CSV table of C-alpha atoms (C1' of nucleotides) in Angstrom, one decimal:
chain,number,residue,atom,x,y,z
A,17,MET,CA,-112.6,-5.4,5.9
A,18,ARG,CA,-111.0,-3.8,8.9
A,19,ALA,CA,-112.8,-4.0,12.2
A,20,ASP,CA,-113.4,-0.3,12.6
A,21,ALA,CA,-114.7,-0.1,9.0
A,22,GLN,CA,-117.1,-2.9,9.8
A,23,ARG,CA,-118.3,-1.1,12.9
A,24,ASN,CA,-118.9,2.1,11.0
A,25,TYR,CA,-120.8,0.2,8.3
A,26,ASP,CA,-123.1,-1.3,10.8
A,27,ARG,CA,-123.7,2.0,12.6
A,28,ILE,CA,-124.5,3.7,9.3
A,29,VAL,CA,-127.0,1.0,8.3
A,30,GLU,CA,-128.6,1.2,11.7
A,31,ALA,CA,-128.9,5.0,11.7
A,32,ALA,CA,-130.3,4.8,8.1
A,33,SER,CA,-132.9,2.3,9.1
A,34,GLU,CA,-134.2,4.6,11.8
A,35,ALA,CA,-134.1,7.6,9.4
A,36,VAL,CA,-136.0,5.7,6.7
A,37,ALA,CA,-138.6,4.6,9.1
A,38,ARG,CA,-139.2,8.2,10.1
A,39,ASP,CA,-138.6,10.1,6.8
A,40,GLY,CA,-138.9,7.5,4.0
A,41,ALA,CA,-136.3,6.8,1.4
A,42,GLU,CA,-135.6,10.5,0.8
A,43,ALA,CA,-134.1,10.9,4.3
A,44,SER,CA,-131.0,13.2,4.4
A,45,LEU,CA,-127.8,11.2,4.0
A,46,GLU,CA,-125.9,13.9,5.9
A,47,GLU,CA,-128.2,13.5,8.9
A,48,ILE,CA,-127.8,9.7,8.8
A,49,ALA,CA,-124.0,10.1,8.9
A,50,ARG,CA,-124.3,12.6,11.8
A,51,ARG,CA,-126.5,10.3,13.8
A,52,ALA,CA,-124.2,7.4,13.1
A,53,GLY,CA,-121.3,9.4,14.4
A,54,VAL,CA,-119.3,9.3,11.2
A,55,GLY,CA,-118.3,11.9,8.7
A,56,SER,CA,-120.4,12.1,5.5
A,57,ALA,CA,-117.4,11.1,3.5
A,58,THR,CA,-117.4,7.7,5.3
A,59,LEU,CA,-121.0,7.2,4.4
A,60,HIS,CA,-120.3,8.0,0.8
A,61,ARG,CA,-117.3,5.7,0.7
A,62,HIS,CA,-119.3,2.7,2.0
A,63,PHE,CA,-122.3,3.5,-0.1
A,64,PRO,CA,-121.6,5.2,-3.5
A,65,ASN,CA,-125.2,6.2,-3.9
A,66,ARG,CA,-128.5,6.4,-2.0
A,67,TRP,CA,-129.8,3.1,-3.5
A,68,ALA,CA,-126.8,1.2,-2.3
A,69,LEU,CA,-127.5,2.3,1.3
A,70,MET,CA,-131.2,1.6,0.9
A,71,GLY,CA,-130.4,-1.8,-0.4
A,72,ALA,CA,-128.4,-2.5,2.8
A,73,VAL,CA,-131.2,-1.2,4.9
A,74,PHE,CA,-133.8,-3.4,3.4
A,75,HIS,CA,-131.6,-6.5,3.0
A,76,GLY,CA,-132.6,-8.0,6.3
A,77,ARG,CA,-136.3,-7.6,5.7
A,78,THR,CA,-136.0,-9.0,2.2
A,79,GLU,CA,-134.4,-12.1,3.6
A,80,GLU,CA,-137.4,-12.5,6.0
A,81,LEU,CA,-139.7,-12.2,3.0
A,82,CYS,CA,-137.8,-14.8,1.2
A,83,GLU,CA,-137.9,-17.2,4.2
A,84,ARG,CA,-141.7,-16.6,4.3
A,85,ALA,CA,-141.8,-17.6,0.6
A,86,GLY,CA,-140.1,-20.8,1.6
A,87,GLU,CA,-142.6,-21.5,4.4
A,88,LEU,CA,-145.5,-20.9,2.1
A,89,GLU,CA,-144.3,-23.6,-0.3
A,90,SER,CA,-145.7,-26.1,2.1
A,91,VAL,CA,-149.2,-24.6,2.0
A,92,PRO,CA,-151.4,-27.1,0.2
A,93,ASP,CA,-153.1,-24.6,-2.2
A,94,PRO,CA,-150.4,-23.2,-4.5
A,95,HIS,CA,-152.6,-20.3,-5.7
A,96,GLU,CA,-153.4,-19.2,-2.1
A,97,ALA,CA,-149.7,-19.5,-1.2
A,98,LEU,CA,-148.7,-17.2,-4.1
A,99,VAL,CA,-151.3,-14.6,-3.5
A,100,THR,CA,-150.7,-14.6,0.2
A,101,TRP,CA,-147.0,-14.0,-0.3
A,102,LEU,CA,-147.7,-11.1,-2.8
A,103,ARG,CA,-150.1,-9.5,-0.4
A,104,GLU,CA,-147.6,-9.7,2.5
A,105,LEU,CA,-145.0,-8.2,0.3
A,106,ALA,CA,-147.3,-5.4,-0.7
A,107,ALA,CA,-148.2,-4.8,2.9
A,108,TYR,CA,-144.6,-4.7,4.1
A,109,SER,CA,-143.5,-2.4,1.2
A,110,ALA,CA,-146.3,0.0,1.9
A,111,THR,CA,-145.2,0.2,5.5
A,112,ALA,CA,-141.4,0.3,5.1
A,113,ARG,CA,-141.5,3.6,3.2
A,114,GLY,CA,-139.2,3.5,0.3
A,115,LEU,CA,-138.7,-0.2,-0.2
A,116,ALA,CA,-141.0,-0.3,-3.2
A,117,ALA,CA,-139.2,2.7,-4.7
A,118,VAL,CA,-135.8,1.0,-4.2
A,119,LEU,CA,-137.0,-2.3,-5.7
A,120,LEU,CA,-138.4,-0.5,-8.7
A,121,ALA,CA,-135.3,1.7,-9.1
A,122,GLU,CA,-132.6,-0.9,-8.9
A,123,PRO,CA,-132.0,-3.2,-11.9
A,124,LEU,CA,-133.8,-6.4,-11.2
A,125,GLN,CA,-131.2,-8.7,-12.8
A,126,GLN,CA,-128.2,-7.7,-10.7
A,127,SER,CA,-127.5,-10.4,-8.3
A,128,GLU,CA,-127.2,-9.8,-4.5
A,129,SER,CA,-129.8,-7.1,-4.9
A,130,CYS,CA,-133.1,-7.3,-2.9
A,131,GLY,CA,-135.0,-7.5,-6.2
A,132,ALA,CA,-133.0,-10.6,-7.3
A,133,MET,CA,-133.6,-12.3,-4.0
A,134,LEU,CA,-137.3,-11.8,-4.3
A,135,VAL,CA,-137.3,-13.0,-7.9
A,136,THR,CA,-135.8,-16.3,-7.0
A,137,ALA,CA,-138.0,-16.8,-3.9
A,138,GLY,CA,-141.2,-15.8,-5.7
A,139,GLU,CA,-140.5,-17.8,-8.9
A,140,LYS,CA,-140.9,-21.1,-7.0
A,141,LEU,CA,-144.4,-20.0,-5.8
A,142,ARG,CA,-145.4,-18.8,-9.2
A,143,LEU,CA,-144.2,-22.0,-10.9
A,144,ARG,CA,-146.2,-24.2,-8.5
A,145,ALA,CA,-149.3,-22.1,-9.2
A,146,VAL,CA,-148.8,-22.4,-12.9
A,147,GLU,CA,-148.4,-26.1,-12.7
A,148,ALA,CA,-151.5,-26.3,-10.7
A,149,GLY,CA,-153.2,-24.5,-13.5
A,150,THR,CA,-154.4,-21.5,-11.5
A,151,VAL,CA,-152.1,-18.9,-12.9
A,152,ARG,CA,-151.6,-18.0,-16.6
A,153,PRO,CA,-148.3,-19.3,-17.7
A,154,ASP,CA,-147.5,-16.1,-19.7
A,155,VAL,CA,-147.4,-14.1,-16.4
A,156,SER,CA,-143.8,-13.8,-15.3
A,157,ILE,CA,-142.6,-13.3,-11.7
A,158,ALA,CA,-141.1,-10.0,-12.9
A,159,ASP,CA,-144.7,-9.0,-13.9
A,160,LEU,CA,-146.0,-9.9,-10.6
A,161,LEU,CA,-143.3,-8.2,-8.6
A,162,THR,CA,-143.6,-5.0,-10.7
A,163,LEU,CA,-147.3,-5.0,-10.2
A,164,VAL,CA,-147.1,-5.5,-6.5
A,165,ASN,CA,-144.4,-2.9,-6.0
A,166,ALA,CA,-146.3,-0.4,-8.1
A,167,ILE,CA,-149.3,-0.9,-5.9
A,168,ALA,CA,-147.2,-0.6,-2.7
A,169,LEU,CA,-145.7,2.6,-4.0
A,170,ALA,CA,-149.0,4.1,-4.8
A,171,ALA,CA,-150.5,3.0,-1.5
A,172,GLU,CA,-147.7,4.4,0.7
A,173,LYS,CA,-149.9,7.2,1.6
A,174,THR,CA,-153.1,5.2,2.2
A,175,GLY,CA,-151.6,2.4,4.2
A,176,PRO,CA,-151.0,-1.4,4.0
A,177,ALA,CA,-154.7,-2.4,4.1
A,178,GLU,CA,-155.4,-0.5,0.9
A,179,ALA,CA,-152.3,-2.0,-0.7
A,180,GLU,CA,-153.5,-5.5,0.1
A,181,ARG,CA,-156.9,-4.7,-1.2
A,182,LEU,CA,-155.5,-3.5,-4.5
A,183,VAL,CA,-153.2,-6.5,-4.8
A,184,SER,CA,-156.2,-8.8,-4.4
A,185,LEU,CA,-158.1,-6.8,-6.9
A,186,ALA,CA,-155.3,-7.0,-9.5
A,187,MET,CA,-154.9,-10.7,-8.9
A,188,ASP,CA,-158.6,-11.5,-9.4
A,189,GLY,CA,-159.2,-8.9,-12.1
A,190,ILE,CA,-161.8,-6.2,-12.1
A,191,SER,CA,-164.3,-8.2,-14.2
A,192,ALA,CA,-167.6,-9.3,-12.7
A,193,ARG,CA,-167.3,-13.0,-13.6
A,194,PRO,CA,-167.7,-16.0,-11.4
A,195,LEU,CA,-164.4,-17.4,-10.0
A,196,ARG,CA,-163.8,-20.8,-11.4
A,197,ARG,CA,-160.9,-22.4,-9.7
B,28,MET,CA,-154.2,39.2,-13.9
B,29,ARG,CA,-151.9,41.7,-15.5
B,30,ALA,CA,-150.8,41.1,-19.1
B,31,ASP,CA,-147.1,40.7,-18.3
B,32,ALA,CA,-147.9,38.3,-15.4
B,33,GLN,CA,-150.0,36.2,-17.8
B,34,ARG,CA,-147.1,36.2,-20.3
B,35,ASN,CA,-144.6,35.0,-17.7
B,36,TYR,CA,-147.0,32.4,-16.5
B,37,ASP,CA,-147.4,31.0,-20.0
B,38,ARG,CA,-143.6,31.1,-20.6
B,39,ILE,CA,-143.0,29.2,-17.3
B,40,VAL,CA,-145.5,26.5,-18.1
B,41,GLU,CA,-144.0,26.1,-21.6
B,42,ALA,CA,-140.4,25.8,-20.3
B,43,ALA,CA,-141.6,23.4,-17.6
B,44,SER,CA,-143.2,21.2,-20.2
B,45,GLU,CA,-140.0,20.9,-22.1
B,46,ALA,CA,-138.0,20.3,-18.9
B,47,VAL,CA,-140.4,17.6,-17.7
B,48,ALA,CA,-140.3,15.9,-21.1
B,49,ARG,CA,-136.5,15.7,-20.8
B,50,ASP,CA,-135.9,15.2,-17.1
B,51,GLY,CA,-139.2,14.0,-15.6
B,52,ALA,CA,-141.0,15.6,-12.7
B,53,GLU,CA,-137.8,16.2,-10.7
B,54,ALA,CA,-136.6,18.7,-13.2
B,55,SER,CA,-134.8,21.7,-11.6
B,56,LEU,CA,-137.1,24.6,-11.0
B,57,GLU,CA,-134.2,27.0,-11.2
B,58,GLU,CA,-133.4,25.9,-14.7
B,59,ILE,CA,-137.1,26.1,-15.7
B,60,ALA,CA,-137.1,29.7,-14.6
B,61,ARG,CA,-133.8,30.4,-16.3
B,62,ARG,CA,-135.1,28.9,-19.6
B,63,ALA,CA,-138.3,30.8,-19.3
B,64,GLY,CA,-136.3,34.0,-19.0
B,65,VAL,CA,-137.8,34.9,-15.6
B,66,GLY,CA,-136.3,35.1,-12.1
B,67,SER,CA,-136.8,32.1,-9.8
B,68,ALA,CA,-138.9,34.2,-7.5
B,69,THR,CA,-141.4,34.8,-10.2
B,70,LEU,CA,-141.8,31.0,-10.7
B,71,HIS,CA,-142.2,30.5,-7.0
B,72,ARG,CA,-144.8,33.3,-6.8
B,73,HIS,CA,-146.9,31.8,-9.6
B,74,PHE,CA,-146.5,28.2,-8.3
B,75,PRO,CA,-146.1,27.9,-4.6
B,76,ASN,CA,-144.7,24.3,-4.9
B,77,ARG,CA,-143.6,21.8,-7.5
B,78,TRP,CA,-146.9,20.1,-7.8
B,79,ALA,CA,-148.8,23.3,-8.6
B,80,LEU,CA,-146.4,23.7,-11.5
B,81,MET,CA,-146.7,20.1,-12.6
B,82,GLY,CA,-150.5,20.4,-12.4
B,83,ALA,CA,-150.4,23.3,-14.8
B,84,VAL,CA,-148.0,21.4,-17.1
B,85,PHE,CA,-150.3,18.4,-17.3
B,86,HIS,CA,-153.6,20.3,-17.4
B,87,GLY,CA,-153.8,20.4,-21.1
B,88,ARG,CA,-153.1,16.7,-21.6
B,89,THR,CA,-155.5,15.8,-18.9
B,90,GLU,CA,-158.2,17.7,-20.7
B,91,GLU,CA,-157.5,15.6,-23.8
B,92,LEU,CA,-157.8,12.4,-21.9
B,93,CYS,CA,-161.1,13.5,-20.5
B,94,GLU,CA,-162.3,14.3,-24.0
B,95,ARG,CA,-161.2,10.9,-25.1
B,96,ALA,CA,-163.3,9.4,-22.3
B,97,GLY,CA,-166.2,11.3,-23.7
B,98,GLU,CA,-165.6,9.9,-27.2
B,99,LEU,CA,-165.3,6.3,-25.8
B,100,GLU,CA,-168.8,6.6,-24.2
B,101,SER,CA,-170.2,6.0,-27.7
B,102,VAL,CA,-168.3,2.7,-28.1
B,103,PRO,CA,-170.9,0.0,-28.1
B,104,ASP,CA,-169.1,-2.4,-25.7
B,105,PRO,CA,-168.9,-0.6,-22.3
B,106,HIS,CA,-166.2,-2.9,-21.0
B,107,GLU,CA,-164.0,-2.4,-24.0
B,108,ALA,CA,-164.5,1.4,-23.7
B,109,LEU,CA,-163.3,1.4,-20.1
B,110,VAL,CA,-160.3,-0.8,-20.6
B,111,THR,CA,-159.3,1.1,-23.7
B,112,TRP,CA,-159.4,4.4,-21.8
B,113,LEU,CA,-157.4,3.0,-18.8
B,114,ARG,CA,-154.8,1.6,-21.2
B,115,GLU,CA,-154.4,4.9,-23.0
B,116,LEU,CA,-154.1,6.7,-19.7
B,117,ALA,CA,-151.4,4.3,-18.6
B,118,ALA,CA,-149.5,4.6,-21.9
B,119,TYR,CA,-149.6,8.4,-21.7
B,120,SER,CA,-148.6,8.6,-18.1
B,121,ALA,CA,-145.7,6.2,-18.7
B,122,THR,CA,-144.5,8.5,-21.5
B,123,ALA,CA,-145.1,11.9,-19.9
B,124,ARG,CA,-142.7,11.3,-17.2
B,125,GLY,CA,-144.0,12.5,-13.9
B,126,LEU,CA,-147.7,12.7,-14.6
B,127,ALA,CA,-148.3,9.5,-12.7
B,128,ALA,CA,-146.3,10.7,-9.7
B,129,VAL,CA,-148.2,14.0,-9.8
B,130,LEU,CA,-151.6,12.3,-9.9
B,131,LEU,CA,-150.6,10.1,-7.0
B,132,ALA,CA,-149.1,12.9,-5.0
B,133,GLU,CA,-151.9,15.5,-5.2
B,134,PRO,CA,-155.0,15.0,-3.1
B,135,LEU,CA,-157.6,13.4,-5.4
B,136,GLN,CA,-160.6,15.2,-4.1
B,137,GLN,CA,-159.5,18.8,-4.6
B,138,SER,CA,-161.4,20.2,-7.5
B,139,GLU,CA,-159.7,21.8,-10.5
B,140,SER,CA,-156.9,19.2,-10.1
B,141,CYS,CA,-156.0,16.8,-12.8
B,142,GLY,CA,-157.0,13.9,-10.6
B,143,ALA,CA,-160.5,15.2,-10.1
B,144,MET,CA,-160.9,15.8,-13.8
B,145,LEU,CA,-160.0,12.2,-14.5
B,146,VAL,CA,-162.3,10.9,-11.8
B,147,THR,CA,-165.4,12.5,-13.2
B,148,ALA,CA,-164.5,11.5,-16.7
B,149,GLY,CA,-163.7,8.0,-15.8
B,150,GLU,CA,-166.6,7.5,-13.5
B,151,LYS,CA,-169.0,7.5,-16.4
B,152,LEU,CA,-167.1,4.8,-18.2
B,153,ARG,CA,-166.9,2.7,-15.1
B,154,LEU,CA,-170.6,3.1,-14.3
B,155,ARG,CA,-171.6,2.0,-17.8
B,156,ALA,CA,-169.4,-1.1,-17.5
B,157,VAL,CA,-170.9,-1.9,-14.0
B,158,GLU,CA,-174.4,-1.6,-15.4
B,159,ALA,CA,-173.5,-3.9,-18.3
B,160,GLY,CA,-172.4,-6.3,-15.6
B,161,THR,CA,-168.8,-6.7,-16.8
B,162,VAL,CA,-167.2,-4.9,-13.9
B,163,ARG,CA,-167.5,-5.7,-10.2
B,164,PRO,CA,-169.6,-2.9,-8.5
B,165,ASP,CA,-167.3,-2.8,-5.5
B,166,VAL,CA,-164.4,-1.5,-7.6
B,167,SER,CA,-164.4,2.3,-7.5
B,168,ILE,CA,-163.0,4.7,-10.1
B,169,ALA,CA,-160.4,5.7,-7.5
B,170,ASP,CA,-159.3,2.1,-7.3
B,171,LEU,CA,-158.9,1.9,-11.0
B,172,LEU,CA,-157.0,5.2,-11.3
B,173,THR,CA,-154.7,4.3,-8.5
B,174,LEU,CA,-154.0,1.0,-10.0
B,175,VAL,CA,-153.3,2.5,-13.5
B,176,ASN,CA,-151.2,5.3,-12.1
B,177,ALA,CA,-149.2,2.9,-10.0
B,178,ILE,CA,-148.5,0.7,-13.1
B,179,ALA,CA,-147.6,3.8,-15.1
B,180,LEU,CA,-145.2,4.9,-12.4
B,181,ALA,CA,-143.6,1.5,-12.3
B,182,ALA,CA,-143.3,1.3,-16.0
B,183,GLU,CA,-141.7,4.7,-16.6
B,184,LYS,CA,-138.4,3.0,-17.2
B,185,THR,CA,-139.7,0.1,-19.3
B,186,GLY,CA,-142.0,2.1,-21.6
B,187,PRO,CA,-145.6,2.5,-22.5
B,188,ALA,CA,-146.0,-0.9,-24.1
B,189,GLU,CA,-145.1,-2.6,-20.9
B,190,ALA,CA,-147.5,-0.3,-19.0
B,191,GLU,CA,-150.4,-1.3,-21.3
B,192,ARG,CA,-149.5,-5.0,-20.9
B,193,LEU,CA,-149.6,-4.7,-17.1
B,194,VAL,CA,-152.9,-2.8,-17.1
B,195,SER,CA,-154.5,-5.5,-19.3
B,196,LEU,CA,-153.1,-8.0,-16.8
B,197,ALA,CA,-154.5,-6.3,-13.8
B,198,MET,CA,-157.9,-5.9,-15.5
B,199,ASP,CA,-158.2,-9.5,-16.4
B,200,GLY,CA,-156.5,-10.9,-13.3
B,201,ILE,CA,-153.6,-13.4,-13.3
B,202,SER,CA,-155.7,-16.5,-12.9
B,203,ALA,CA,-155.8,-19.1,-15.7
B,204,ARG,CA,-159.6,-19.3,-15.9
B,205,PRO,CA,-161.7,-19.0,-19.0
B,206,LEU,CA,-163.0,-15.5,-19.7
B,207,ARG,CA,-166.8,-15.6,-19.4
B,208,ARG,CA,-168.2,-12.3,-20.5
C,20,DA,C1',-93.1,-5.1,21.3
C,21,DC,C1',-92.8,-2.2,17.6
C,22,DA,C1',-92.2,-0.2,13.1
C,23,DA,C1',-93.8,-0.1,8.4
C,24,DT,C1',-97.6,0.3,5.7
C,25,DA,C1',-101.9,0.0,3.9
C,26,DA,C1',-106.6,1.0,5.0
C,27,DG,C1',-109.9,4.1,6.8
C,28,DT,C1',-111.4,8.6,8.4
C,29,DG,C1',-113.7,13.2,8.6
C,30,DG,C1',-113.3,18.4,8.3
C,31,DG,C1',-113.9,21.3,5.0
C,32,DG,C1',-114.8,22.6,0.2
C,33,DT,C1',-117.8,22.9,-4.2
C,34,DG,C1',-121.6,23.5,-6.7
C,35,DG,C1',-126.5,23.1,-7.0
C,36,DC,C1',-130.9,23.4,-5.1
C,37,DA,C1',-135.6,25.4,-3.2
C,38,DC,C1',-137.4,29.1,-1.4
C,39,DC,C1',-137.6,34.1,0.4
C,40,DC,C1',-136.9,39.3,1.0
C,41,DC,C1',-137.1,43.8,-0.6
C,42,DG,C1',-135.8,47.7,-3.5
C,43,DC,C1',-137.0,48.6,-8.2
C,44,DT,C1',-139.8,48.5,-12.6
C,45,DT,C1',-143.8,48.3,-15.3
C,46,DC,C1',-148.6,48.2,-16.2
C,47,DT,C1',-153.3,50.1,-15.6
C,48,DG,C1',-157.5,52.8,-14.3
C,49,DC,C1',-158.6,57.3,-14.0
D,12,DG,C1',-149.9,61.3,-18.1
D,13,DC,C1',-149.9,60.2,-13.4
D,14,DA,C1',-150.4,57.8,-8.9
D,15,DG,C1',-150.5,53.6,-6.9
D,16,DA,C1',-150.6,49.0,-7.1
D,17,DA,C1',-149.2,44.8,-9.1
D,18,DG,C1',-145.4,42.3,-10.5
D,19,DC,C1',-140.5,41.6,-10.9
D,20,DG,C1',-135.8,39.4,-10.2
D,21,DG,C1',-131.0,39.9,-8.1
D,22,DG,C1',-129.1,38.3,-4.4
D,23,DG,C1',-129.3,35.9,0.2
D,24,DT,C1',-130.0,31.8,3.3
D,25,DG,C1',-129.7,27.3,4.6
D,26,DC,C1',-129.6,22.6,3.1
D,27,DC,C1',-128.0,19.0,0.3
D,28,DA,C1',-125.0,15.3,-2.2
D,29,DC,C1',-120.7,14.4,-3.2
D,30,DC,C1',-115.4,14.9,-3.3
D,31,DC,C1',-110.4,15.9,-1.8
D,32,DC,C1',-106.6,15.2,1.0
D,33,DA,C1',-103.9,15.6,5.3
D,34,DC,C1',-104.2,12.8,9.2
D,35,DT,C1',-105.2,8.6,12.2
D,36,DT,C1',-105.6,3.8,13.2
D,37,DA,C1',-105.6,-1.2,12.6
D,38,DT,C1',-102.9,-4.9,10.9
D,39,DT,C1',-99.0,-7.6,9.8
D,40,DG,C1',-94.2,-9.3,9.7
D,41,DT,C1',-90.4,-9.6,12.4
DNA sequence: ACAATAAGTGGGGTGGCACCCCGCTTCTGC
DNA sequence: GCAGAAGCGGGGTGCCACCCCACTTATTGT
């Protein structure tokens, strides 16, 4: 990649980050290009569609979340580690407007994508919890991520606190029965 | 309302129903107007924004779901009644592309809205389950509907079966502990 | 240092969209 | 059957995503 192309790429991602923070994932691509100081054609050449751009925008944050998953592997209680991570993921998704939509929209299998990164990071936490016997083995990491993303998407209007509450609710279940762990 | 205005209203809703079934809630309003045989201005006069139209489209179906809630009140097991209703709601929302998005988008309190109808219908089922002691009293009907709609939205691509599975999952919780009901 | 060339750029075009204005048509109460 | 109001829709505006192609710029070999 040529040096100037790299510079434009970075400028676009930076402008897109600001735009997404302000307007959500539906931000105008034209305006992003304008603010990045490039033509709209340049934006469309680097990112063939909106999701590709959003993927780049959220890539950094996704890496942080994956690192956080790594940290949580050293938490003694595997169940707590998993639930904590899922709650943090929900809280961040609910704040960074559009991340949840991007994660749900993009095919989860495709490597290099944000979704794939989260799958591999989260799978370790899930497996540890299953081995500890606190999580049903028939629940896949894809199930958990879909559930959490769904909640984050729904809670985008009501805020991260509500998102975390709903995640806790879904993890524990709605039934009034004593917790036996 | 004048007779011709009523006729146009009905035509628009019918065309919109077809369009939504095909393209989801993001269907082109212009095309809906075209297929209804009216000018786009007429559509915009009857429905000031997209959600107003979607509300009208889903009104009939929402009524059916409310009736279904009424039927389920006579099911002996209150917990089963509630979960069955929520699962059916999720399955329908996942099929009728866009219903979930509409329900999440519109303010839940506003009367006459689809959301409000579902709240009053579902609240009875929830209350019965709480009184039977099978559902935690701190879980509101709004929580449940948000959760179910979120799942339906996320499962729009994967189909109603997956939506039902995730609802069941959220209702029971992910933990590997014996069901004590 | 510089020319050849491949890579990258952006102004401007296209078609589609939501939404609005306003002169015209059609219904309705009397 | 008529006056006035209620409703209508063609056409306009401004915004958008996305594309084409003549031009500019970085790189590479000498």
